[in-house]
Coordinates of C-alpha atoms in Angstrom, one line a residue:
M1 CA -135.2 39.4 -21.6
T2 CA -135.1 38.1 -18.0
W3 CA -136.4 41.4 -16.6
Q4 CA -139.3 41.5 -19.0
V5 CA -140.4 38.0 -18.2
L6 CA -140.1 38.5 -14.4
E7 CA -141.7 41.9 -14.2
L8 CA -144.2 41.7 -17.0
G9 CA -144.8 38.1 -18.0
M10 CA -145.7 36.7 -14.5
P11 CA -148.3 39.4 -13.6
M12 CA -149.9 38.9 -17.0
A13 CA -150.0 35.1 -16.3
V14 CA -151.7 35.6 -13.0
A15 CA -154.2 38.0 -14.5
M16 CA -155.1 35.6 -17.3
S17 CA -155.6 32.7 -14.8
L18 CA -158.1 34.9 -12.9
L19 CA -160.0 36.0 -16.0
E20 CA -161.4 32.6 -16.9
T21 CA -162.5 31.9 -13.3
D22 CA -166.2 32.4 -12.8
V23 CA -166.1 34.2 -9.5
A24 CA -169.9 34.1 -8.9
R25 CA -170.0 30.3 -9.6
V26 CA -167.2 29.6 -7.2
F27 CA -169.3 31.0 -4.3
T28 CA -172.7 29.7 -5.4
D29 CA -172.1 26.2 -6.8
A30 CA -168.9 24.9 -5.2
G31 CA -170.6 23.9 -1.9
A32 CA -168.7 21.2 -0.1
T33 CA -165.7 21.5 -2.4
L34 CA -165.2 25.1 -1.4
K35 CA -165.6 24.3 2.3
A36 CA -163.0 21.5 1.9
F37 CA -160.7 23.9 0.1
W38 CA -160.9 26.3 3.0
F39 CA -160.1 23.4 5.4
G40 CA -157.0 22.7 3.3
A41 CA -155.9 26.3 3.3
L42 CA -156.2 26.3 7.1
G43 CA -154.1 23.1 7.2
T44 CA -151.5 24.7 5.0
V45 CA -151.1 27.8 7.3
L46 CA -150.9 25.6 10.4
G47 CA -148.5 23.3 8.7
T48 CA -146.3 26.3 7.7
L49 CA -146.2 27.5 11.3
V50 CA -145.3 24.0 12.6
A51 CA -142.7 23.4 9.9
F52 CA -141.0 26.8 10.3
K53 CA -140.9 26.3 14.1
A54 CA -139.2 22.9 13.5
V55 CA -136.7 23.7 10.8
G56 CA -137.0 27.4 10.0
S57 CA -133.6 28.2 11.4
L58 CA -132.0 25.8 8.9
L59 CA -133.5 27.5 5.8
G60 CA -131.0 30.4 6.0
P61 CA -131.5 34.2 6.2
G62 CA -134.1 34.2 3.4
G63 CA -135.9 31.2 4.9
W64 CA -139.0 33.2 5.8
K65 CA -139.4 34.2 2.2
V66 CA -139.3 30.7 0.8
A67 CA -141.6 29.5 3.7
S68 CA -144.1 32.2 2.9
S69 CA -144.0 31.3 -0.8
L70 CA -144.4 27.6 -0.1
C71 CA -147.4 28.4 2.1
A72 CA -148.9 30.4 -0.7
T73 CA -148.3 27.7 -3.3
Y74 CA -150.1 25.1 -1.1
V75 CA -153.1 27.3 -0.9
G76 CA -153.8 27.3 -4.6
G77 CA -150.9 26.1 -6.8
S78 CA -147.6 27.1 -8.2
I79 CA -148.8 30.4 -9.6
N80 CA -149.1 31.6 -6.0
Y81 CA -145.5 30.6 -5.4
A82 CA -144.3 32.8 -8.3
A83 CA -146.4 35.8 -7.3
T84 CA -145.4 35.7 -3.6
A85 CA -141.7 35.2 -4.5
Q86 CA -141.8 38.3 -6.7
A87 CA -143.6 40.3 -4.1
L88 CA -141.1 39.4 -1.4
G89 CA -138.1 39.9 -3.7
M90 CA -136.7 36.4 -3.3
S91 CA -133.3 35.7 -4.9
P92 CA -133.3 33.6 -8.1
S93 CA -131.2 30.9 -6.4
L94 CA -133.6 30.5 -3.5
L95 CA -136.6 30.7 -5.7
A96 CA -135.2 27.9 -7.9
A97 CA -134.3 25.7 -4.9
G98 CA -137.8 26.1 -3.5
M99 CA -139.3 25.4 -6.9
A100 CA -137.3 22.2 -7.3
A101 CA -138.2 20.9 -3.8
D102 CA -141.8 21.9 -4.4
N103 CA -142.1 19.9 -7.7
L104 CA -140.6 16.8 -6.2
A105 CA -142.7 17.0 -3.1
M106 CA -145.9 17.5 -5.1
A107 CA -145.2 14.4 -7.2
V108 CA -144.9 12.3 -4.1
Y109 CA -147.9 13.9 -2.5
F110 CA -150.1 13.3 -5.5
G111 CA -149.1 9.7 -5.4
V112 CA -150.1 9.5 -1.7
I113 CA -153.6 11.1 -2.1
M114 CA -154.2 9.1 -5.4
S115 CA -153.8 5.9 -3.3
I116 CA -156.3 6.9 -0.6
P117 CA -159.6 5.1 -1.4
A118 CA -163.1 6.8 -1.4
D119 CA -166.2 5.0 -0.1
G120 CA -168.2 3.0 -2.7
K121 CA -171.3 5.1 -1.8
E122 CA -169.4 8.3 -2.6
L123 CA -168.2 6.9 -5.9
S124 CA -171.7 6.0 -7.1
T125 CA -173.0 9.5 -6.0
V126 CA -170.2 11.2 -7.9
K127 CA -170.8 9.2 -11.1
S128 CA -174.5 9.8 -11.1
T129 CA -174.1 13.5 -10.6
A130 CA -171.5 13.6 -13.5
E131 CA -174.1 12.3 -16.0
V132 CA -176.1 15.5 -15.3
Q133 CA -173.3 18.0 -15.1
S134 CA -171.1 17.0 -18.0
E135 CA -170.8 19.7 -20.7
P136 CA -168.9 19.8 -24.0
A137 CA -165.8 22.0 -23.8
A138 CA -165.4 25.1 -25.9
N139 CA -162.2 25.9 -27.8
P140 CA -160.5 29.3 -27.5
T141 CA -160.8 31.6 -30.5
V142 CA -158.6 34.4 -31.9
E143 CA -161.1 36.9 -30.5
S144 CA -161.1 35.4 -27.0
L145 CA -157.3 35.3 -26.8
A146 CA -157.1 38.9 -28.1
L147 CA -159.6 40.0 -25.5
T148 CA -157.8 38.0 -22.8
T149 CA -154.5 39.7 -23.6
A150 CA -156.1 43.2 -23.6
A151 CA -158.0 42.6 -20.4
A152 CA -154.9 41.2 -18.6
A153 CA -152.7 44.1 -19.7
A154 CA -155.5 46.5 -18.5
A155 CA -155.7 44.8 -15.2
C156 CA -151.9 45.0 -14.7
M157 CA -151.8 48.6 -15.6
T158 CA -154.8 49.6 -13.5
G159 CA -153.5 47.6 -10.5
N160 CA -150.1 49.4 -10.7
W161 CA -151.9 52.7 -11.0
I162 CA -154.0 52.0 -7.9
A163 CA -151.0 50.8 -5.9
S164 CA -149.0 54.0 -6.8
A165 CA -151.9 56.2 -5.6
L166 CA -152.1 54.4 -2.2
P167 CA -150.1 55.5 0.9
P168 CA -146.4 54.4 1.1
Q169 CA -147.2 51.5 3.5
F170 CA -149.0 49.9 0.6
A171 CA -145.9 49.9 -1.7
G172 CA -145.6 46.7 -3.7
S173 CA -149.3 46.0 -3.7
G174 CA -149.6 46.3 -7.4
L175 CA -150.0 42.5 -7.9
A176 CA -152.8 42.4 -5.2
M177 CA -154.6 45.3 -6.9
M178 CA -154.2 43.6 -10.3
A179 CA -155.8 40.5 -8.9
V180 CA -158.8 42.5 -7.6
V181 CA -159.2 44.2 -11.0
A182 CA -158.9 40.9 -13.0
S183 CA -161.5 39.3 -10.7
I184 CA -163.9 42.2 -11.5
F185 CA -163.2 41.8 -15.2
S186 CA -163.9 38.0 -14.8
A187 CA -167.2 38.6 -13.0
L188 CA -168.3 41.1 -15.6
G189 CA -167.4 38.8 -18.5
A190 CA -169.3 35.9 -16.9
L191 CA -172.3 38.1 -16.3
V192 CA -172.4 39.5 -19.9
S193 CA -171.8 36.0 -21.3
R194 CA -174.8 34.6 -19.4
K195 CA -177.0 37.6 -20.3
W196 CA -176.4 37.6 -24.0
G197 CA -175.7 33.9 -24.4
Q198 CA -172.4 33.9 -26.3
T199 CA -171.9 30.6 -28.1
T200 CA -169.4 29.0 -30.5
N201 CA -170.7 26.1 -32.6
G202 CA -173.6 25.7 -30.2
I203 CA -171.4 25.6 -27.1
S204 CA -171.6 28.2 -24.4
T205 CA -168.3 30.1 -24.2
S206 CA -166.6 32.6 -22.0
Y207 CA -165.4 35.9 -23.4
F208 CA -162.0 34.9 -22.0
E209 CA -162.0 31.3 -23.3
G210 CA -158.5 29.9 -23.2
A211 CA -157.2 32.5 -20.7
Q212 CA -156.0 29.9 -18.2
S213 CA -154.1 27.9 -20.8
F214 CA -152.5 31.1 -22.2
G215 CA -151.6 32.2 -18.6
G216 CA -150.1 28.7 -18.0
L217 CA -147.9 29.1 -21.0
L218 CA -146.6 32.4 -19.7
M219 CA -146.0 30.9 -16.3
L220 CA -144.0 28.0 -17.8
L221 CA -141.9 30.7 -19.6
F222 CA -141.4 32.5 -16.2
F223 CA -140.2 29.3 -14.5
S224 CA -137.9 28.5 -17.5
V225 CA -136.2 31.9 -17.3
V226 CA -135.8 31.6 -13.6
G227 CA -134.2 28.1 -13.9
A228 CA -132.0 29.1 -16.8
S229 CA -130.6 32.1 -14.9
T230 CA -129.8 30.2 -11.7
Q231 CA -126.6 28.4 -10.6
V232 CA -127.8 24.8 -10.1
K233 CA -125.1 24.1 -7.5
E234 CA -126.1 27.1 -5.4
A235 CA -129.8 26.3 -5.7
L236 CA -129.5 22.8 -4.5
A237 CA -126.9 23.4 -1.7
G238 CA -128.6 22.8 1.6
G239 CA -131.8 21.6 -0.1
W240 CA -132.6 18.9 2.5
P241 CA -134.1 21.4 5.0
L242 CA -136.5 22.4 2.4
F243 CA -137.7 18.8 1.8
V244 CA -138.1 18.4 5.6
F245 CA -140.0 21.7 5.8
I246 CA -142.4 20.6 3.0
L247 CA -142.8 17.1 4.4
I248 CA -144.0 18.6 7.8
L249 CA -146.2 21.2 6.1
L250 CA -148.0 18.7 3.8
S251 CA -148.4 16.2 6.6
V252 CA -150.2 18.8 8.8
H253 CA -152.2 20.0 5.8
L254 CA -153.5 16.6 4.9
G255 CA -154.2 15.7 8.6
V256 CA -156.2 18.9 9.2
T257 CA -158.1 18.6 5.9
L258 CA -159.2 15.0 6.5
A259 CA -160.0 15.6 10.2
L260 CA -162.1 18.7 9.6
G261 CA -163.6 17.3 6.5
R262 CA -164.8 14.0 8.0
W263 CA -166.0 15.9 11.0
S264 CA -168.1 18.0 8.6
R265 CA -169.3 14.9 6.8
I266 CA -167.7 15.9 3.5
P267 CA -167.2 13.0 1.1
M268 CA -163.6 11.7 0.9
S269 CA -163.5 12.2 -2.8
T270 CA -164.3 15.9 -2.4
L271 CA -161.6 16.3 0.3
L272 CA -158.9 14.6 -1.8
I273 CA -159.8 16.8 -4.8
A274 CA -159.8 19.9 -2.7
S275 CA -156.4 19.0 -1.2
N276 CA -155.0 18.5 -4.7
A277 CA -156.4 21.9 -5.7
N278 CA -154.7 23.4 -2.6
V279 CA -151.3 21.9 -3.4
G280 CA -151.2 21.8 -7.2
G281 CA -153.9 24.1 -8.4
P282 CA -157.0 23.6 -10.5
A283 CA -155.2 21.8 -13.4
T284 CA -153.8 18.9 -11.3
A285 CA -157.1 18.7 -9.3
A286 CA -159.1 18.3 -12.6
A287 CA -156.6 15.7 -13.8
M288 CA -157.0 13.7 -10.6
A289 CA -160.8 13.9 -10.7
S290 CA -160.7 12.7 -14.3
A291 CA -158.3 9.9 -13.6
R292 CA -160.4 8.6 -10.8
R293 CA -163.6 9.1 -12.8
W294 CA -165.1 11.7 -10.5
Q295 CA -166.3 13.7 -13.4
S296 CA -168.6 16.0 -11.4
L297 CA -165.6 17.3 -9.5
V298 CA -163.6 18.1 -12.7
S299 CA -165.0 21.6 -12.9

């Protein structure tokens, strides 16, 4: 059971998360938010380098693996942590220790950025834009979930086939190839949906409606299996260097994001949501935007 979840469930979860992402819209409509997200990604990479230089030697022989995985998770969320950990062959105990430190650090970090105020002018702009952009949400259907499962399985199979056909130096690139194929499926699905106007109860829907929720369920199963198969004592032994590493990493990330963002005149609300998306992923960013009533930034 553990092997099936680790080897099959996690790639399927990644593929499903990509299927419901409108790739074209990300590049055409995101604007300042995408720019702020790239600033945050840069801050994460610089923070990882600084943190590893400071405490990397204390992380143990597999420290570079957990550092790489934490760098990945703070560029787009926990799904990146799982994918990178699998690609690098991280041991279950080290994976669980990093995951525990990551979850605690994220909770503290979200509290910090939630407390940072945005200017009153920005808030009024966000609210007025929300009135124009708000749309009713569509519910997943049996057909959309069936198509999601088939497309995700096809993306995983095709990705592995492409990776096996590549030269030996590309060994282990199946997950990366799968991500490319899933993104192509996502773009095609969005294009077809816009062309033929698929609707459910009068609401415009994606052919892969519910894919991210379904993928999130598989990811929770993945983390549960990892946690259940790990010795807790072993995972938490020497955990404090991880917390120091993450503290340095996130401090540099936030500093770079805010500095570059304000220099580029990006609104504080946009910078905070982008930083949240870097650290926690789209779900936590949407939750923060909703909680602070920045509805135009939810999607």
